[in-house]
Amino acid sequence: PLIVQGRCIGVLSLDSHELNHFNRDQMRLVSAFADHVAIALENARLYTDTSRAANAFETIYRISQIISSNIRAVDIYPAIHQAVAELMPTEFFCISLFDRDAEMIHDVYMVDRGAPQELASRPIDKGLFSKVYREGKSLLFNTFNEAMIAQHGAVLVGDLDETDISQSILIVPLKAASGIIGVLSTQSYLPNIY
Protein backbone atom coordinates (compact mmCIF):
# COMPACT_ATOMS: atom_id res chain seq x y z
CA PRO A 1 0.00 0.00 0.00
CA LEU A 2 0.99 3.63 -0.60
CA ILE A 3 0.17 5.21 2.76
CA VAL A 4 0.38 8.90 3.70
CA GLN A 5 -0.61 9.98 7.21
CA GLY A 6 -2.49 6.74 7.82
CA ARG A 7 -4.46 7.06 4.59
CA CYS A 8 -4.01 4.68 1.66
CA ILE A 9 -3.68 6.68 -1.56
CA GLY A 10 -2.91 3.73 -3.84
CA VAL A 11 -0.89 0.58 -4.27
CA LEU A 12 2.46 -0.33 -5.76
CA SER A 13 2.42 -3.74 -7.43
CA LEU A 14 5.32 -5.79 -8.75
CA ASP A 15 4.55 -8.97 -10.66
CA SER A 16 6.62 -11.80 -12.08
CA HIS A 17 5.79 -14.77 -14.30
CA GLU A 18 8.31 -16.85 -12.36
CA LEU A 19 7.21 -18.78 -9.30
CA ASN A 20 8.75 -17.65 -5.97
CA HIS A 21 10.53 -14.79 -7.73
CA PHE A 22 10.37 -12.40 -4.74
CA ASN A 23 11.63 -13.01 -1.20
CA ARG A 24 11.02 -11.36 2.18
CA ASP A 25 14.05 -9.04 1.86
CA GLN A 26 12.72 -7.73 -1.45
CA MET A 27 9.27 -7.27 0.12
CA ARG A 28 10.80 -5.15 2.93
CA LEU A 29 12.80 -3.15 0.37
CA VAL A 30 9.77 -2.50 -1.81
CA SER A 31 7.68 -1.59 1.26
CA ALA A 32 10.27 1.01 2.28
CA PHE A 33 10.40 2.26 -1.30
CA ALA A 34 6.57 2.48 -1.34
CA ASP A 35 6.71 4.86 1.65
CA HIS A 36 8.91 7.23 -0.37
CA VAL A 37 6.73 6.84 -3.46
CA ALA A 38 3.61 7.67 -1.41
CA ILE A 39 5.20 10.84 -0.04
CA ALA A 40 6.40 11.89 -3.51
CA LEU A 41 2.95 11.31 -5.03
CA GLU A 42 1.21 13.17 -2.21
CA ASN A 43 3.62 16.10 -2.60
CA ALA A 44 2.96 16.15 -6.34
CA ARG A 45 -0.80 16.15 -5.69
CA LEU A 46 -0.49 18.98 -3.17
CA TYR A 47 1.66 20.97 -5.60
CA THR A 48 -0.90 20.44 -8.38
CA ASP A 49 -3.78 21.47 -6.09
CA THR A 50 -1.87 24.56 -4.94
CA SER A 51 -1.01 25.45 -8.52
CA ARG A 52 -4.65 25.10 -9.59
CA ALA A 53 -5.80 27.25 -6.68
CA ALA A 54 -3.20 29.89 -7.55
CA ASN A 55 -4.37 29.88 -11.19
CA ALA A 56 -7.98 30.21 -10.08
CA PHE A 57 -7.15 33.15 -7.80
CA GLU A 58 -5.14 34.75 -10.62
CA THR A 59 -8.14 34.41 -12.94
CA ILE A 60 -10.48 35.87 -10.32
CA TYR A 61 -8.07 38.76 -9.71
CA ARG A 62 -7.75 39.41 -13.46
CA ILE A 63 -11.53 39.44 -13.93
CA SER A 64 -11.97 41.80 -10.99
CA GLN A 65 -9.46 44.15 -12.65
CA ILE A 66 -11.38 43.95 -15.95
CA ILE A 67 -14.67 44.58 -14.20
CA SER A 68 -13.38 47.53 -12.20
CA SER A 69 -11.82 49.11 -15.31
CA ASN A 70 -15.00 48.79 -17.39
CA ILE A 71 -18.11 50.77 -16.75
CA ARG A 72 -20.12 49.36 -19.64
CA ALA A 73 -21.93 46.13 -18.80
CA VAL A 74 -21.63 44.89 -22.39
CA ASP A 75 -17.84 44.77 -21.88
CA ILE A 76 -18.08 43.13 -18.46
CA TYR A 77 -20.37 40.20 -19.37
CA PRO A 78 -18.03 38.55 -21.92
CA ALA A 79 -15.07 39.05 -19.56
CA ILE A 80 -16.97 37.26 -16.78
CA HIS A 81 -17.86 34.46 -19.21
CA GLN A 82 -14.21 34.09 -20.26
CA ALA A 83 -13.03 33.98 -16.64
CA VAL A 84 -15.58 31.32 -15.68
CA ALA A 85 -14.63 29.29 -18.76
CA GLU A 86 -11.01 29.38 -17.58
CA LEU A 87 -12.05 28.07 -14.15
CA MET A 88 -14.38 25.27 -15.28
CA PRO A 89 -15.98 23.72 -18.36
CA THR A 90 -18.97 25.70 -19.56
CA GLU A 91 -21.00 24.97 -22.67
CA PHE A 92 -23.96 27.13 -21.71
CA PHE A 93 -23.40 30.38 -19.82
CA CYS A 94 -25.96 32.93 -18.72
CA ILE A 95 -26.12 36.09 -16.64
CA SER A 96 -29.59 37.25 -15.64
CA LEU A 97 -30.55 40.28 -13.58
CA PHE A 98 -33.64 40.80 -11.44
CA ASP A 99 -35.97 43.75 -11.76
CA ARG A 100 -37.67 43.87 -8.36
CA ASP A 101 -40.10 46.62 -9.34
CA ALA A 102 -41.39 44.81 -12.42
CA GLU A 103 -40.90 41.39 -10.72
CA MET A 104 -39.08 40.09 -13.78
CA ILE A 105 -35.89 38.21 -14.58
CA HIS A 106 -34.03 39.67 -17.57
CA ASP A 107 -31.33 37.67 -19.35
CA VAL A 108 -28.52 40.11 -20.16
CA TYR A 109 -25.91 37.70 -21.54
CA MET A 110 -26.36 34.16 -22.85
CA VAL A 111 -24.06 31.90 -24.88
CA ASP A 112 -24.75 28.27 -25.79
CA ARG A 113 -21.94 26.22 -27.37
CA GLY A 114 -20.15 29.41 -28.35
CA ALA A 115 -23.17 31.03 -30.03
CA PRO A 116 -24.92 34.08 -28.56
CA GLN A 117 -28.55 33.33 -27.70
CA GLU A 118 -31.64 35.48 -27.92
CA LEU A 119 -32.19 37.20 -24.58
CA ALA A 120 -35.55 36.88 -22.85
CA SER A 121 -37.47 37.99 -19.78
CA ARG A 122 -39.81 36.04 -17.56
CA PRO A 123 -41.69 36.47 -14.26
CA ILE A 124 -39.49 36.42 -11.18
CA ASP A 125 -41.58 33.67 -9.57
CA LYS A 126 -40.76 30.91 -12.08
CA GLY A 127 -37.80 28.60 -12.56
CA LEU A 128 -34.49 27.72 -10.95
CA PHE A 129 -33.12 31.27 -11.23
CA SER A 130 -36.09 32.43 -9.17
CA LYS A 131 -35.35 29.78 -6.53
CA VAL A 132 -31.75 31.04 -6.22
CA TYR A 133 -33.09 34.60 -5.95
CA ARG A 134 -35.60 33.72 -3.22
CA GLU A 135 -33.30 31.48 -1.16
CA GLY A 136 -30.02 33.29 -1.78
CA LYS A 137 -28.21 29.96 -2.18
CA SER A 138 -26.42 28.34 -5.10
CA LEU A 139 -27.97 25.35 -6.87
CA LEU A 140 -26.02 22.39 -8.22
CA PHE A 141 -27.37 19.55 -10.34
CA ASN A 142 -25.11 16.76 -11.59
CA THR A 143 -27.81 15.30 -13.83
CA PHE A 144 -31.03 16.76 -15.16
CA ASN A 145 -33.90 15.27 -17.17
CA GLU A 146 -37.48 15.95 -18.29
CA ALA A 147 -38.93 14.71 -14.99
CA MET A 148 -36.68 17.07 -13.02
CA ILE A 149 -37.76 20.00 -15.19
CA ALA A 150 -41.34 19.42 -14.07
CA GLN A 151 -40.37 18.62 -10.47
CA HIS A 152 -38.35 21.82 -10.00
CA GLY A 153 -40.40 24.06 -12.28
CA ALA A 154 -37.33 24.78 -14.40
CA VAL A 155 -37.71 27.27 -17.23
CA LEU A 156 -35.64 26.32 -20.28
CA VAL A 157 -33.75 29.19 -21.90
CA GLY A 158 -31.41 29.38 -24.85
CA ASP A 159 -31.81 27.37 -28.05
CA LEU A 160 -35.05 25.50 -27.36
CA ASP A 161 -34.81 23.69 -30.72
CA GLU A 162 -31.95 21.61 -29.32
CA THR A 163 -32.95 18.17 -28.05
CA ASP A 164 -30.15 18.15 -25.46
CA ILE A 165 -30.85 19.22 -21.91
CA SER A 166 -28.01 20.50 -19.78
CA GLN A 167 -26.93 17.75 -17.41
CA SER A 168 -24.58 19.63 -15.09
CA ILE A 169 -26.08 22.88 -13.87
CA LEU A 170 -24.54 25.42 -11.50
CA ILE A 171 -26.49 28.56 -10.63
CA VAL A 172 -25.07 31.11 -8.18
CA PRO A 173 -26.58 34.33 -6.84
CA LEU A 174 -24.96 37.66 -7.68
CA LYS A 175 -24.91 39.47 -4.34
CA ALA A 176 -24.43 43.20 -3.87
CA ALA A 177 -24.85 45.51 -0.89
CA SER A 178 -28.49 46.02 -1.89
CA GLY A 179 -29.14 42.26 -1.97
CA ILE A 180 -29.25 39.69 -4.73
CA ILE A 181 -29.24 41.46 -8.08
CA GLY A 182 -29.17 38.44 -10.37
CA VAL A 183 -27.71 35.03 -11.09
CA LEU A 184 -24.86 33.53 -13.04
CA SER A 185 -25.35 30.05 -14.49
CA THR A 186 -22.79 27.79 -16.10
CA GLN A 187 -23.90 24.48 -17.53
CA SER A 188 -22.60 21.44 -19.40
CA TYR A 189 -24.30 18.80 -21.49
CA LEU A 190 -22.21 16.17 -19.70
CA PRO A 191 -23.18 14.87 -16.23
CA ASN A 192 -21.12 15.35 -13.04
CA ILE A 193 -18.99 18.23 -14.31
CA TYR A 194 -19.30 20.57 -11.30
PDB file of C-alpha atoms in Angstrom:
ATOM      1  CA  PRO A   1       0.000   0.000   0.000  1.00  0.00           C
ATOM      2  CA  LEU A   2       0.995   3.632  -0.600  1.00  0.00           C
ATOM      3  CA  ILE A   3       0.174   5.214   2.756  1.00  0.00           C
ATOM      4  CA  VAL A   4       0.381   8.896   3.701  1.00  0.00           C
ATOM      5  CA  GLN A   5      -0.613   9.982   7.209  1.00  0.00           C
ATOM      6  CA  GLY A   6      -2.490   6.735   7.824  1.00  0.00           C
ATOM      7  CA  ARG A   7      -4.464   7.058   4.586  1.00  0.00           C
ATOM      8  CA  CYS A   8      -4.014   4.680   1.662  1.00  0.00           C
ATOM      9  CA  ILE A   9      -3.678   6.680  -1.564  1.00  0.00           C
ATOM     10  CA  GLY A  10      -2.910   3.735  -3.840  1.00  0.00           C
ATOM     11  CA  VAL A  11      -0.886   0.575  -4.273  1.00  0.00           C
ATOM     12  CA  LEU A  12       2.458  -0.330  -5.762  1.00  0.00           C
ATOM     13  CA  SER A  13       2.422  -3.743  -7.427  1.00  0.00           C
ATOM     14  CA  LEU A  14       5.321  -5.794  -8.754  1.00  0.00           C
ATOM     15  CA  ASP A  15       4.553  -8.974 -10.655  1.00  0.00           C
ATOM     16  CA  SER A  16       6.616 -11.802 -12.080  1.00  0.00           C
ATOM     17  CA  HIS A  17       5.786 -14.768 -14.296  1.00  0.00           C
ATOM     18  CA  GLU A  18       8.309 -16.850 -12.358  1.00  0.00           C
ATOM     19  CA  LEU A  19       7.213 -18.784  -9.297  1.00  0.00           C
ATOM     20  CA  ASN A  20       8.748 -17.645  -5.967  1.00  0.00           C
ATOM     21  CA  HIS A  21      10.534 -14.793  -7.731  1.00  0.00           C
ATOM     22  CA  PHE A  22      10.368 -12.403  -4.735  1.00  0.00           C
ATOM     23  CA  ASN A  23      11.634 -13.009  -1.205  1.00  0.00           C
ATOM     24  CA  ARG A  24      11.019 -11.356   2.180  1.00  0.00           C
ATOM     25  CA  ASP A  25      14.046  -9.042   1.863  1.00  0.00           C
ATOM     26  CA  GLN A  26      12.719  -7.733  -1.452  1.00  0.00           C
ATOM     27  CA  MET A  27       9.275  -7.272   0.124  1.00  0.00           C
ATOM     28  CA  ARG A  28      10.803  -5.153   2.927  1.00  0.00           C
ATOM     29  CA  LEU A  29      12.804  -3.153   0.366  1.00  0.00           C
ATOM     30  CA  VAL A  30       9.766  -2.498  -1.813  1.00  0.00           C
ATOM     31  CA  SER A  31       7.683  -1.593   1.262  1.00  0.00           C
ATOM     32  CA  ALA A  32      10.274   1.009   2.285  1.00  0.00           C
ATOM     33  CA  PHE A  33      10.398   2.258  -1.301  1.00  0.00           C
ATOM     34  CA  ALA A  34       6.567   2.479  -1.335  1.00  0.00           C
ATOM     35  CA  ASP A  35       6.706   4.857   1.650  1.00  0.00           C
ATOM     36  CA  HIS A  36       8.912   7.226  -0.371  1.00  0.00           C
ATOM     37  CA  VAL A  37       6.728   6.840  -3.456  1.00  0.00           C
ATOM     38  CA  ALA A  38       3.609   7.672  -1.414  1.00  0.00           C
ATOM     39  CA  ILE A  39       5.202  10.840  -0.040  1.00  0.00           C
ATOM     40  CA  ALA A  40       6.395  11.895  -3.506  1.00  0.00           C
ATOM     41  CA  LEU A  41       2.947  11.310  -5.026  1.00  0.00           C
ATOM     42  CA  GLU A  42       1.215  13.172  -2.209  1.00  0.00           C
ATOM     43  CA  ASN A  43       3.623  16.099  -2.603  1.00  0.00           C
ATOM     44  CA  ALA A  44       2.963  16.147  -6.342  1.00  0.00           C
ATOM     45  CA  ARG A  45      -0.800  16.153  -5.694  1.00  0.00           C
ATOM     46  CA  LEU A  46      -0.490  18.980  -3.166  1.00  0.00           C
ATOM     47  CA  TYR A  47       1.657  20.968  -5.597  1.00  0.00           C
ATOM     48  CA  THR A  48      -0.904  20.443  -8.377  1.00  0.00           C
ATOM     49  CA  ASP A  49      -3.777  21.466  -6.086  1.00  0.00           C
ATOM     50  CA  THR A  50      -1.871  24.562  -4.940  1.00  0.00           C
ATOM     51  CA  SER A  51      -1.008  25.449  -8.521  1.00  0.00           C
ATOM     52  CA  ARG A  52      -4.654  25.098  -9.588  1.00  0.00           C
ATOM     53  CA  ALA A  53      -5.797  27.255  -6.678  1.00  0.00           C
ATOM     54  CA  ALA A  54      -3.204  29.895  -7.554  1.00  0.00           C
ATOM     55  CA  ASN A  55      -4.366  29.879 -11.188  1.00  0.00           C
ATOM     56  CA  ALA A  56      -7.984  30.207 -10.077  1.00  0.00           C
ATOM     57  CA  PHE A  57      -7.151  33.149  -7.805  1.00  0.00           C
ATOM     58  CA  GLU A  58      -5.142  34.745 -10.618  1.00  0.00           C
ATOM     59  CA  THR A  59      -8.145  34.405 -12.940  1.00  0.00           C
ATOM     60  CA  ILE A  60     -10.476  35.866 -10.316  1.00  0.00           C
ATOM     61  CA  TYR A  61      -8.067  38.763  -9.712  1.00  0.00           C
ATOM     62  CA  ARG A  62      -7.754  39.413 -13.455  1.00  0.00           C
ATOM     63  CA  ILE A  63     -11.526  39.438 -13.930  1.00  0.00           C
ATOM     64  CA  SER A  64     -11.971  41.802 -10.988  1.00  0.00           C
ATOM     65  CA  GLN A  65      -9.463  44.150 -12.654  1.00  0.00           C
ATOM     66  CA  ILE A  66     -11.377  43.955 -15.947  1.00  0.00           C
ATOM     67  CA  ILE A  67     -14.675  44.579 -14.202  1.00  0.00           C
ATOM     68  CA  SER A  68     -13.379  47.532 -12.202  1.00  0.00           C
ATOM     69  CA  SER A  69     -11.818  49.115 -15.307  1.00  0.00           C
ATOM     70  CA  ASN A  70     -14.999  48.788 -17.392  1.00  0.00           C
ATOM     71  CA  ILE A  71     -18.109  50.769 -16.754  1.00  0.00           C
ATOM     72  CA  ARG A  72     -20.121  49.358 -19.637  1.00  0.00           C
ATOM     73  CA  ALA A  73     -21.930  46.126 -18.800  1.00  0.00           C
ATOM     74  CA  VAL A  74     -21.626  44.894 -22.394  1.00  0.00           C
ATOM     75  CA  ASP A  75     -17.842  44.770 -21.878  1.00  0.00           C
ATOM     76  CA  ILE A  76     -18.078  43.131 -18.457  1.00  0.00           C
ATOM     77  CA  TYR A  77     -20.366  40.197 -19.369  1.00  0.00           C
ATOM     78  CA  PRO A  78     -18.027  38.551 -21.924  1.00  0.00           C
ATOM     79  CA  ALA A  79     -15.069  39.052 -19.558  1.00  0.00           C
ATOM     80  CA  ILE A  80     -16.966  37.259 -16.780  1.00  0.00           C
ATOM     81  CA  HIS A  81     -17.855  34.463 -19.209  1.00  0.00           C
ATOM     82  CA  GLN A  82     -14.212  34.086 -20.262  1.00  0.00           C
ATOM     83  CA  ALA A  83     -13.034  33.976 -16.642  1.00  0.00           C
ATOM     84  CA  VAL A  84     -15.583  31.315 -15.682  1.00  0.00           C
ATOM     85  CA  ALA A  85     -14.629  29.287 -18.765  1.00  0.00           C
ATOM     86  CA  GLU A  86     -11.007  29.376 -17.576  1.00  0.00           C
ATOM     87  CA  LEU A  87     -12.051  28.071 -14.152  1.00  0.00           C
ATOM     88  CA  MET A  88     -14.376  25.270 -15.281  1.00  0.00           C
ATOM     89  CA  PRO A  89     -15.978  23.718 -18.364  1.00  0.00           C
ATOM     90  CA  THR A  90     -18.967  25.702 -19.560  1.00  0.00           C
ATOM     91  CA  GLU A  91     -21.002  24.966 -22.672  1.00  0.00           C
ATOM     92  CA  PHE A  92     -23.964  27.128 -21.706  1.00  0.00           C
ATOM     93  CA  PHE A  93     -23.397  30.380 -19.820  1.00  0.00           C
ATOM     94  CA  CYS A  94     -25.957  32.934 -18.724  1.00  0.00           C
ATOM     95  CA  ILE A  95     -26.125  36.094 -16.641  1.00  0.00           C
ATOM     96  CA  SER A  96     -29.593  37.246 -15.644  1.00  0.00           C
ATOM     97  CA  LEU A  97     -30.553  40.279 -13.582  1.00  0.00           C
ATOM     98  CA  PHE A  98     -33.635  40.798 -11.437  1.00  0.00           C
ATOM     99  CA  ASP A  99     -35.974  43.749 -11.762  1.00  0.00           C
ATOM    100  CA  ARG A 100     -37.667  43.867  -8.365  1.00  0.00           C
ATOM    101  CA  ASP A 101     -40.103  46.621  -9.336  1.00  0.00           C
ATOM    102  CA  ALA A 102     -41.395  44.808 -12.418  1.00  0.00           C
ATOM    103  CA  GLU A 103     -40.903  41.391 -10.718  1.00  0.00           C
ATOM    104  CA  MET A 104     -39.085  40.086 -13.783  1.00  0.00           C
ATOM    105  CA  ILE A 105     -35.892  38.208 -14.583  1.00  0.00           C
ATOM    106  CA  HIS A 106     -34.029  39.668 -17.570  1.00  0.00           C
ATOM    107  CA  ASP A 107     -31.331  37.670 -19.350  1.00  0.00           C
ATOM    108  CA  VAL A 108     -28.524  40.108 -20.158  1.00  0.00           C
ATOM    109  CA  TYR A 109     -25.912  37.699 -21.541  1.00  0.00           C
ATOM    110  CA  MET A 110     -26.358  34.158 -22.848  1.00  0.00           C
ATOM    111  CA  VAL A 111     -24.065  31.896 -24.881  1.00  0.00           C
ATOM    112  CA  ASP A 112     -24.751  28.270 -25.785  1.00  0.00           C
ATOM    113  CA  ARG A 113     -21.942  26.217 -27.369  1.00  0.00           C
ATOM    114  CA  GLY A 114     -20.150  29.411 -28.355  1.00  0.00           C
ATOM    115  CA  ALA A 115     -23.166  31.028 -30.033  1.00  0.00           C
ATOM    116  CA  PRO A 116     -24.916  34.081 -28.560  1.00  0.00           C
ATOM    117  CA  GLN A 117     -28.548  33.333 -27.700  1.00  0.00           C
ATOM    118  CA  GLU A 118     -31.641  35.475 -27.916  1.00  0.00           C
ATOM    119  CA  LEU A 119     -32.190  37.201 -24.576  1.00  0.00           C
ATOM    120  CA  ALA A 120     -35.549  36.885 -22.855  1.00  0.00           C
ATOM    121  CA  SER A 121     -37.465  37.994 -19.778  1.00  0.00           C
ATOM    122  CA  ARG A 122     -39.808  36.043 -17.556  1.00  0.00           C
ATOM    123  CA  PRO A 123     -41.692  36.466 -14.258  1.00  0.00           C
ATOM    124  CA  ILE A 124     -39.492  36.424 -11.182  1.00  0.00           C
ATOM    125  CA  ASP A 125     -41.577  33.669  -9.565  1.00  0.00           C
ATOM    126  CA  LYS A 126     -40.761  30.911 -12.083  1.00  0.00           C
ATOM    127  CA  GLY A 127     -37.802  28.597 -12.556  1.00  0.00           C
ATOM    128  CA  LEU A 128     -34.495  27.722 -10.953  1.00  0.00           C
ATOM    129  CA  PHE A 129     -33.121  31.272 -11.228  1.00  0.00           C
ATOM    130  CA  SER A 130     -36.092  32.433  -9.166  1.00  0.00           C
ATOM    131  CA  LYS A 131     -35.347  29.780  -6.531  1.00  0.00           C
ATOM    132  CA  VAL A 132     -31.750  31.040  -6.217  1.00  0.00           C
ATOM    133  CA  TYR A 133     -33.093  34.604  -5.952  1.00  0.00           C
ATOM    134  CA  ARG A 134     -35.603  33.720  -3.216  1.00  0.00           C
ATOM    135  CA  GLU A 135     -33.304  31.475  -1.158  1.00  0.00           C
ATOM    136  CA  GLY A 136     -30.022  33.291  -1.781  1.00  0.00           C
ATOM    137  CA  LYS A 137     -28.213  29.958  -2.178  1.00  0.00           C
ATOM    138  CA  SER A 138     -26.424  28.338  -5.097  1.00  0.00           C
ATOM    139  CA  LEU A 139     -27.969  25.353  -6.866  1.00  0.00           C
ATOM    140  CA  LEU A 140     -26.024  22.392  -8.224  1.00  0.00           C
ATOM    141  CA  PHE A 141     -27.371  19.554 -10.342  1.00  0.00           C
ATOM    142  CA  ASN A 142     -25.107  16.762 -11.589  1.00  0.00           C
ATOM    143  CA  THR A 143     -27.813  15.297 -13.828  1.00  0.00           C
ATOM    144  CA  PHE A 144     -31.033  16.755 -15.156  1.00  0.00           C
ATOM    145  CA  ASN A 145     -33.899  15.274 -17.166  1.00  0.00           C
ATOM    146  CA  GLU A 146     -37.476  15.954 -18.294  1.00  0.00           C
ATOM    147  CA  ALA A 147     -38.932  14.710 -14.990  1.00  0.00           C
ATOM    148  CA  MET A 148     -36.677  17.066 -13.024  1.00  0.00           C
ATOM    149  CA  ILE A 149     -37.758  19.996 -15.185  1.00  0.00           C
ATOM    150  CA  ALA A 150     -41.343  19.415 -14.066  1.00  0.00           C
ATOM    151  CA  GLN A 151     -40.366  18.621 -10.473  1.00  0.00           C
ATOM    152  CA  HIS A 152     -38.346  21.819  -9.999  1.00  0.00           C
ATOM    153  CA  GLY A 153     -40.402  24.061 -12.278  1.00  0.00           C
ATOM    154  CA  ALA A 154     -37.335  24.782 -14.405  1.00  0.00           C
ATOM    155  CA  VAL A 155     -37.712  27.273 -17.233  1.00  0.00           C
ATOM    156  CA  LEU A 156     -35.639  26.323 -20.281  1.00  0.00           C
ATOM    157  CA  VAL A 157     -33.753  29.187 -21.903  1.00  0.00           C
ATOM    158  CA  GLY A 158     -31.407  29.384 -24.853  1.00  0.00           C
ATOM    159  CA  ASP A 159     -31.815  27.368 -28.051  1.00  0.00           C
ATOM    160  CA  LEU A 160     -35.048  25.500 -27.365  1.00  0.00           C
ATOM    161  CA  ASP A 161     -34.814  23.685 -30.723  1.00  0.00           C
ATOM    162  CA  GLU A 162     -31.948  21.612 -29.315  1.00  0.00           C
ATOM    163  CA  THR A 163     -32.947  18.171 -28.049  1.00  0.00           C
ATOM    164  CA  ASP A 164     -30.153  18.153 -25.463  1.00  0.00           C
ATOM    165  CA  ILE A 165     -30.854  19.224 -21.908  1.00  0.00           C
ATOM    166  CA  SER A 166     -28.010  20.500 -19.782  1.00  0.00           C
ATOM    167  CA  GLN A 167     -26.934  17.752 -17.407  1.00  0.00           C
ATOM    168  CA  SER A 168     -24.580  19.631 -15.088  1.00  0.00           C
ATOM    169  CA  ILE A 169     -26.077  22.884 -13.875  1.00  0.00           C
ATOM    170  CA  LEU A 170     -24.537  25.417 -11.499  1.00  0.00           C
ATOM    171  CA  ILE A 171     -26.485  28.565 -10.625  1.00  0.00           C
ATOM    172  CA  VAL A 172     -25.065  31.114  -8.179  1.00  0.00           C
ATOM    173  CA  PRO A 173     -26.578  34.328  -6.841  1.00  0.00           C
ATOM    174  CA  LEU A 174     -24.964  37.662  -7.675  1.00  0.00           C
ATOM    175  CA  LYS A 175     -24.910  39.473  -4.342  1.00  0.00           C
ATOM    176  CA  ALA A 176     -24.431  43.204  -3.867  1.00  0.00           C
ATOM    177  CA  ALA A 177     -24.854  45.512  -0.890  1.00  0.00           C
ATOM    178  CA  SER A 178     -28.492  46.022  -1.894  1.00  0.00           C
ATOM    179  CA  GLY A 179     -29.140  42.259  -1.968  1.00  0.00           C
ATOM    180  CA  ILE A 180     -29.254  39.686  -4.727  1.00  0.00           C
ATOM    181  CA  ILE A 181     -29.242  41.459  -8.077  1.00  0.00           C
ATOM    182  CA  GLY A 182     -29.170  38.435 -10.373  1.00  0.00           C
ATOM    183  CA  VAL A 183     -27.708  35.026 -11.089  1.00  0.00           C
ATOM    184  CA  LEU A 184     -24.862  33.525 -13.037  1.00  0.00           C
ATOM    185  CA  SER A 185     -25.345  30.052 -14.490  1.00  0.00           C
ATOM    186  CA  THR A 186     -22.794  27.791 -16.095  1.00  0.00           C
ATOM    187  CA  GLN A 187     -23.901  24.478 -17.535  1.00  0.00           C
ATOM    188  CA  SER A 188     -22.597  21.439 -19.402  1.00  0.00           C
ATOM    189  CA  TYR A 189     -24.305  18.797 -21.490  1.00  0.00           C
ATOM    190  CA  LEU A 190     -22.208  16.168 -19.702  1.00  0.00           C
ATOM    191  CA  PRO A 191     -23.182  14.868 -16.227  1.00  0.00           C
ATOM    192  CA  ASN A 192     -21.125  15.348 -13.044  1.00  0.00           C
ATOM    193  CA  ILE A 193     -18.989  18.229 -14.308  1.00  0.00           C
ATOM    194  CA  TYR A 194     -19.298  20.574 -11.304  1.00  0.00           C
TER     195      TYR A 194
END
